[in-house]
Short mmCIF file of C-alpha atoms in Angstrom, two decimals:
data_model
loop_
_atom_site.label_atom_id
_atom_site.label_comp_id
_atom_site.label_asym_id
_atom_site.label_seq_id
_atom_site.Cartn_x
_atom_site.Cartn_y
_atom_site.Cartn_z
CA VAL A 9 401.75 73.13 145.00
CA ALA A 10 398.03 73.83 144.86
CA VAL A 11 396.89 77.45 145.19
CA GLN A 12 393.23 78.41 145.26
CA THR A 13 392.25 81.77 143.79
CA PRO A 14 389.81 83.35 144.55
CA ASN A 15 390.63 81.65 147.87
CA PHE A 16 388.42 80.50 150.75
CA PHE A 17 388.04 84.11 151.95
CA GLY A 18 387.22 85.37 148.46
CA VAL A 19 390.64 86.99 148.02
CA ILE A 20 392.51 86.96 144.69
CA GLU A 21 396.00 85.49 145.09
CA ASP A 22 399.02 86.82 143.21
CA LEU A 23 399.70 83.70 141.09
CA SER A 24 402.63 85.24 139.18
CA ALA A 25 404.55 85.81 142.41
CA VAL A 26 403.95 82.31 143.80
CA SER A 27 404.63 80.75 140.39
CA GLU A 28 408.19 82.03 140.40
CA LYS A 29 408.95 80.61 143.84
CA ILE A 30 407.26 77.28 143.10
CA HIS A 31 409.15 76.80 139.84
CA GLN A 32 412.45 77.71 141.51
CA ALA A 33 411.82 74.76 143.81
CA GLN A 34 411.25 72.52 140.71
CA ALA A 35 407.62 72.02 141.68
CA LEU A 36 404.44 72.43 139.62
CA LEU A 37 401.85 75.12 140.23
CA VAL A 38 398.27 73.85 140.31
CA ALA A 39 395.77 76.71 140.27
CA CYS A 40 392.28 75.92 141.57
CA ALA A 41 389.12 78.00 141.57
CA SER A 42 385.67 77.47 142.99
CA GLU A 43 384.37 80.38 140.90
CA PRO A 44 385.71 80.22 137.31
CA LEU A 45 383.59 83.26 136.36
CA ALA A 46 386.34 85.30 138.08
CA TYR A 47 388.46 84.70 134.97
CA GLY A 48 385.96 86.64 132.89
CA LEU A 49 387.53 89.63 134.58
CA TYR A 50 390.91 88.55 135.94
CA LYS A 51 394.01 87.12 134.21
CA ASN A 52 393.72 83.37 133.67
CA PRO A 53 396.03 80.97 135.57
CA GLY A 54 397.94 79.89 132.43
CA THR A 55 399.21 83.39 131.68
CA GLN A 56 400.41 83.63 135.29
CA GLY A 57 402.54 80.51 135.15
CA ALA A 58 400.19 77.73 136.30
CA ASP A 59 401.10 74.26 134.97
CA ILE A 60 397.73 72.76 135.79
CA ALA A 61 394.43 74.56 136.32
CA CYS A 62 391.20 73.16 137.71
CA ALA A 63 387.91 74.64 138.77
CA GLU A 64 384.45 73.79 140.00
CA GLY A 65 382.16 74.21 136.99
CA GLN A 66 378.82 74.42 138.76
CA SER A 67 378.43 78.18 138.49
CA LEU A 68 378.57 77.90 134.69
CA GLY A 69 375.00 76.89 134.02
CA VAL A 70 374.58 73.83 136.24
CA PRO A 71 371.72 73.93 138.77
CA ARG A 72 372.47 73.66 142.49
CA SER A 73 370.42 70.43 142.81
CA PHE A 74 371.11 70.13 146.55
CA GLY A 75 374.82 69.89 145.79
CA GLY A 76 374.11 67.20 143.21
CA PRO A 77 375.77 66.37 139.89
CA ALA A 78 378.09 69.02 138.53
CA LEU A 79 381.30 69.09 136.59
CA GLY A 80 384.94 69.83 137.14
CA MET A 81 387.10 71.83 134.78
CA PHE A 82 390.64 70.67 134.13
CA ALA A 83 393.43 72.03 131.95
CA SER A 84 397.18 71.50 131.79
CA LYS A 85 400.23 72.48 129.78
CA MET A 86 400.91 70.06 126.87
CA ALA A 87 403.83 68.51 128.80
CA HIS A 88 401.46 66.92 131.31
CA VAL A 89 398.62 65.65 129.10
CA ARG A 90 399.69 61.99 129.31
CA ASN A 91 399.23 62.06 133.06
CA MET A 92 395.90 63.76 132.86
CA PRO A 93 392.76 61.94 133.96
CA GLY A 94 389.82 62.09 131.59
CA ARG A 95 389.60 62.04 127.83
CA LEU A 96 391.01 64.50 125.34
CA VAL A 97 389.28 64.96 122.01
CA GLY A 98 391.51 66.01 119.14
CA LYS A 99 390.78 67.68 115.82
CA THR A 100 391.89 65.87 112.69
CA VAL A 101 390.96 65.38 109.00
CA ASP A 102 389.61 62.29 107.26
CA MET A 103 390.96 60.75 104.03
CA GLU A 104 389.09 63.36 102.01
CA GLY A 105 390.46 66.25 104.04
CA ARG A 106 387.23 66.90 105.95
CA ARG A 107 387.46 68.04 109.54
CA GLY A 108 386.61 65.53 112.22
CA PHE A 109 386.98 65.02 115.94
CA VAL A 110 388.24 61.91 117.62
CA LEU A 111 389.02 60.63 121.10
CA THR A 112 392.79 61.17 121.04
CA LEU A 113 394.15 60.67 124.52
CA ALA A 114 392.54 58.75 127.32
CA THR A 115 395.70 57.39 128.91
CA ARG A 116 394.32 57.38 132.43
CA GLU A 117 390.75 56.32 131.70
CA GLN A 118 389.00 53.25 133.10
CA HIS A 119 388.93 51.32 129.81
CA ILE A 120 392.61 51.95 129.00
CA ARG A 121 394.36 51.56 132.34
CA ARG A 122 391.98 49.38 134.33
CA GLU A 123 393.52 49.18 137.81
CA LYS A 124 395.87 52.13 137.18
CA ALA A 125 393.06 54.39 135.97
CA THR A 126 392.66 57.76 137.65
CA SER A 127 389.35 58.67 136.11
CA ASN A 128 386.00 57.19 135.27
CA ILE A 129 383.83 59.42 133.11
CA CYS A 130 380.15 58.53 132.93
CA THR A 131 377.15 59.69 130.93
CA ASN A 132 376.02 62.19 133.53
CA HIS A 133 379.31 64.07 133.45
CA SER A 134 378.87 64.60 129.74
CA LEU A 135 375.34 65.88 130.29
CA CYS A 136 376.52 68.47 132.83
CA ALA A 137 379.45 69.43 130.58
CA LEU A 138 377.10 69.85 127.60
CA ALA A 139 374.75 72.08 129.61
CA SER A 140 377.75 74.10 130.74
CA ALA A 141 379.09 74.44 127.18
CA MET A 142 375.67 75.76 126.08
CA TYR A 143 375.63 78.23 128.96
CA MET A 144 379.11 79.48 128.09
CA ALA A 145 378.11 79.75 124.41
CA SER A 146 375.04 81.75 125.47
CA LEU A 147 377.18 84.15 127.45
CA GLY A 148 379.83 84.51 124.77
CA GLY A 149 383.04 86.51 125.14
CA THR A 150 381.22 89.82 125.56
CA GLY A 151 378.61 88.34 127.91
CA ILE A 152 381.03 86.60 130.26
CA ARG A 153 382.98 89.84 130.62
CA GLU A 154 379.80 91.79 131.37
CA LEU A 155 378.56 89.18 133.86
CA ALA A 156 381.92 88.98 135.65
CA ARG A 157 382.05 92.77 135.81
CA LEU A 158 378.51 92.89 137.23
CA ASN A 159 379.41 90.36 139.96
CA PHE A 160 382.50 92.38 140.83
CA ASP A 161 380.74 95.77 140.85
CA LYS A 162 377.86 94.56 143.03
CA THR A 163 380.26 92.93 145.47
CA GLU A 164 382.30 96.14 145.69
CA TYR A 165 379.05 98.07 146.23
CA LEU A 166 378.08 95.88 149.20
CA LYS A 167 381.62 96.05 150.57
CA GLY A 168 381.55 99.87 150.34
CA GLN A 169 378.12 100.16 151.96
CA LEU A 170 379.12 97.86 154.84
CA LYS A 171 382.34 99.81 155.37
CA LYS A 172 380.35 103.06 155.51
CA SER A 173 378.13 101.50 158.18
CA GLY A 174 381.15 100.65 160.30
CA VAL A 175 381.57 96.96 159.44
CA LYS A 176 385.21 95.87 159.18
CA ILE A 177 386.31 94.19 155.94
CA ALA A 178 388.69 91.45 157.04
CA PHE A 179 391.18 91.49 154.15
CA GLU A 180 392.07 94.53 152.08
CA SER A 181 393.31 92.49 149.06
CA PRO A 182 391.20 92.48 145.86
CA THR A 183 388.26 90.09 145.70
CA PHE A 184 385.81 88.89 143.01
CA ASN A 185 382.28 88.06 144.18
CA GLU A 186 382.98 86.93 147.73
CA PHE A 187 384.57 88.74 150.64
CA THR A 188 385.03 88.33 154.37
CA ALA A 189 383.58 90.81 156.83
CA GLN A 190 384.09 91.05 160.56
CA PHE A 191 380.89 91.99 162.35
CA PRO A 192 380.73 93.32 165.92
CA SER A 193 380.72 90.61 168.61
CA GLY A 194 377.25 89.35 169.40
CA PHE A 195 376.33 89.26 165.71
CA GLN A 196 375.15 85.66 166.10
CA SER A 197 371.56 86.74 166.90
CA VAL A 198 371.40 88.97 163.79
CA TYR A 199 372.85 86.08 161.78
CA GLU A 200 370.10 83.74 162.94
CA LYS A 201 367.50 86.35 162.01
CA LEU A 202 369.09 86.61 158.55
CA LEU A 203 368.96 82.85 158.07
CA LYS A 204 365.20 82.91 158.67
CA ARG A 205 364.89 85.55 155.93
CA LYS A 206 367.11 83.47 153.65
CA LEU A 207 369.81 86.13 153.57
CA TRP A 208 372.71 83.86 154.10
CA PRO A 209 376.22 85.02 154.96
CA GLU A 210 378.45 82.06 155.76
CA PHE A 211 379.73 81.88 159.32
CA LEU A 212 383.46 81.10 159.17
CA CYS A 213 384.03 80.34 162.85
CA PRO A 214 383.50 76.56 162.58
CA TYR A 215 386.36 76.42 160.03
CA TYR A 216 388.59 79.08 161.60
CA PRO A 217 388.08 79.33 165.37
CA GLU A 218 390.76 82.06 165.38
CA LEU A 219 388.43 84.30 163.34
CA PRO A 220 385.37 84.83 165.54
CA ASP A 221 382.56 87.02 164.12
CA HIS A 222 383.94 86.65 160.58
CA TYR A 223 381.43 85.95 157.85
CA LEU A 224 381.82 85.24 154.15
CA LEU A 225 379.47 87.18 151.90
CA CYS A 226 378.79 86.49 148.23
CA VAL A 227 377.05 88.74 145.70
CA THR A 228 376.11 87.61 142.20
CA GLU A 229 374.17 89.19 139.34
CA THR A 230 370.94 87.82 140.84
CA LYS A 231 370.98 90.43 143.63
CA THR A 232 369.69 93.94 143.01
CA ARG A 233 370.92 97.16 144.60
CA GLU A 234 367.77 97.12 146.79
CA ASP A 235 368.57 93.60 148.03
CA LEU A 236 372.06 94.73 149.02
CA ASP A 237 370.75 97.89 150.73
CA GLU A 238 368.28 95.73 152.65
CA LEU A 239 371.07 93.42 153.82
CA VAL A 240 373.12 96.42 155.00
CA ARG A 241 370.08 97.75 156.91
CA GLU A 242 369.49 94.35 158.50
CA VAL A 243 373.05 93.85 159.70
CA THR A 244 373.60 97.36 161.00
CA THR A 245 370.36 98.04 162.87
CA MET B 9 360.12 57.21 87.32
CA ASN B 10 363.04 58.87 85.62
CA GLN B 11 366.65 57.82 86.01
CA GLU B 12 367.42 60.53 88.63
CA ASN B 13 364.75 59.31 91.06
CA SER B 14 365.21 55.61 90.57
CA PRO B 15 365.65 53.66 93.81
CA GLU B 16 369.25 52.89 92.86
CA LYS B 17 370.12 56.58 92.40
CA CYS B 18 368.08 58.10 95.22
CA ILE B 19 369.95 58.28 98.49
CA GLN B 20 367.39 57.84 101.24
CA GLY B 21 369.67 58.88 104.08
CA ALA B 22 373.38 59.21 104.55
CA THR B 23 375.03 56.27 106.21
CA GLY B 24 377.32 57.04 109.08
CA LEU B 25 377.76 60.46 110.57
CA VAL B 26 378.12 63.59 108.47
CA LEU B 27 379.50 66.19 110.84
CA ASN B 28 379.90 69.30 108.76
CA GLU B 29 378.36 71.87 111.09
CA PRO B 30 380.67 74.88 111.57
CA LEU B 31 382.20 75.32 115.00
CA LEU B 32 380.66 77.92 117.32
CA TRP B 33 383.83 80.00 116.83
CA GLU B 34 383.06 80.16 113.11
CA LYS B 35 379.54 81.47 113.72
CA GLY B 36 378.14 84.54 115.45
CA LYS B 37 379.10 88.16 115.43
CA LYS B 38 380.81 90.44 117.94
CA GLY B 39 378.35 91.91 120.41
CA ARG B 40 375.73 89.16 120.29
CA THR B 41 374.68 87.39 123.45
CA GLY B 42 372.23 84.58 124.12
CA ILE B 43 371.18 85.44 127.65
CA SER B 44 369.56 88.39 129.37
CA ILE B 45 372.06 89.75 131.84
CA PRO B 46 370.46 91.76 134.69
CA LYS B 47 370.94 95.50 134.39
CA GLN B 48 373.85 97.33 135.98
CA ASP B 49 372.23 99.08 138.97
CA VAL B 50 375.39 99.94 140.92
CA GLU B 51 378.34 102.18 140.16
CA LYS B 52 381.32 100.68 138.31
CA ALA B 53 384.03 99.78 140.79
CA GLU B 54 387.72 100.31 140.29
CA THR B 55 389.73 97.23 139.32
CA ASP B 56 393.42 96.52 139.82
CA PRO B 57 395.00 96.87 136.33
CA ASN B 58 397.70 94.33 137.27
CA LEU B 59 395.08 91.64 137.83
CA VAL B 60 392.64 92.31 135.01
CA GLY B 61 392.96 89.96 132.02
CA GLU B 62 391.42 89.73 128.58
CA GLY B 63 388.74 87.18 129.42
CA PRO B 64 388.25 83.87 127.61
CA ASP B 65 388.27 83.51 123.83
CA PHE B 66 384.55 82.81 123.43
CA PRO B 67 382.52 83.60 120.31
CA ASP B 68 379.53 85.96 120.64
CA LEU B 69 376.33 84.15 119.61
CA SER B 70 372.62 84.82 119.69
CA GLU B 71 370.19 82.38 121.29
CA VAL B 72 369.00 81.08 117.93
CA ASP B 73 372.61 80.48 116.74
CA ILE B 74 373.12 78.21 119.73
CA ILE B 75 369.78 76.40 119.50
CA ARG B 76 370.33 75.65 115.81
CA HIS B 77 373.89 74.48 116.38
CA TYR B 78 373.08 72.03 119.15
CA THR B 79 369.82 70.86 117.55
CA ARG B 80 371.74 70.06 114.39
CA LEU B 81 374.38 68.13 116.30
CA SER B 82 371.69 66.23 118.22
CA GLN B 83 370.08 65.13 114.96
CA TRP B 84 373.31 63.43 113.94
CA ASN B 85 373.43 61.46 117.13
CA TYR B 86 373.54 57.77 116.39
CA GLY B 87 371.74 55.60 118.88
CA VAL B 88 369.31 52.76 119.16
CA ASP B 89 366.54 54.93 117.68
CA ALA B 90 368.61 55.35 114.49
CA GLY B 91 370.02 51.85 114.06
CA HIS B 92 371.58 48.86 115.70
CA VAL B 93 373.78 49.45 118.71
CA SER B 94 375.68 46.46 120.00
CA SER B 95 375.45 45.97 123.71
CA GLY B 96 378.34 47.36 125.70
CA VAL B 97 379.66 45.89 128.89
CA LEU B 98 378.28 48.72 130.98
CA HIS B 99 374.80 49.38 129.66
CA HIS B 100 373.48 46.22 127.97
CA GLU B 101 370.76 45.85 130.55
CA ILE B 102 369.08 49.13 129.60
CA GLN B 103 368.56 48.60 125.86
CA PRO B 104 365.15 46.93 125.58
CA LYS B 105 364.62 48.45 122.11
CA ASP B 106 367.57 46.54 120.71
CA LYS B 107 366.38 43.12 121.84
#
């Protein structure tokens, strides 16, 4: 059973609770995330019972490039590694006891399984993964915590300011750096004005016709308090 | 030329790959960071203690720690600029240097 958290609406799911039910039914819990930075602040999927975890890695140092090359992140409990696509590198020692690294498991890769392969890793994936590793190294343990915290605090600030101005927050559950707001009907014209100014809430109606006037907003460390105040002014006047 | 520097004794370059760079986890120091994080210009928000975790086990490194680490690894890269690389099935057409 695949569960996305933070989910499409930006809400954090209670993985521990669903994990229990899923495992009672003898199924596996696959946790997915489009924003892995959330785990700089929140409990990681493994500690909450996920058997497999995957995430979009683009926000960890890979440019947007019009949606172009990025990387996926993939982890599993040891029990499932033989079914895993991709290549696992293991640590070992040579005959003189020196540490070395070697391609250990690639059971589902193109050159091992041919027609039964489930993955095909190419040079460009490695390049994106290397850039991402450097970005994560640059952040470090302290940095990733600080950055995640900053994303969370700024998002909560915008949420609070919108609430004060009378905008309805669609879901009361905790979020990370995205949340869903319900604007008054007729917001479409304000939305189009915002698009021209490159302030870009995402309109959810095309995906969920039952949620008219709902918009998804995202705040990262790149936005200042002034930017957020400006957005609040724009949407409420 | 003395015995030490004779061509037979002098090693001009190690053959193969000598990968003895420490791991990033073995370098750095708590509190270092390699990027400039924008300043906190909003109030700290309250988090749900049941959801908050410890964060990933990453080392704390300065920018120069990281640059030196990856530059060192890149210098050990073996490719057509360092020696012969036999053509693979996928990329033989893009190795003009090896012809």
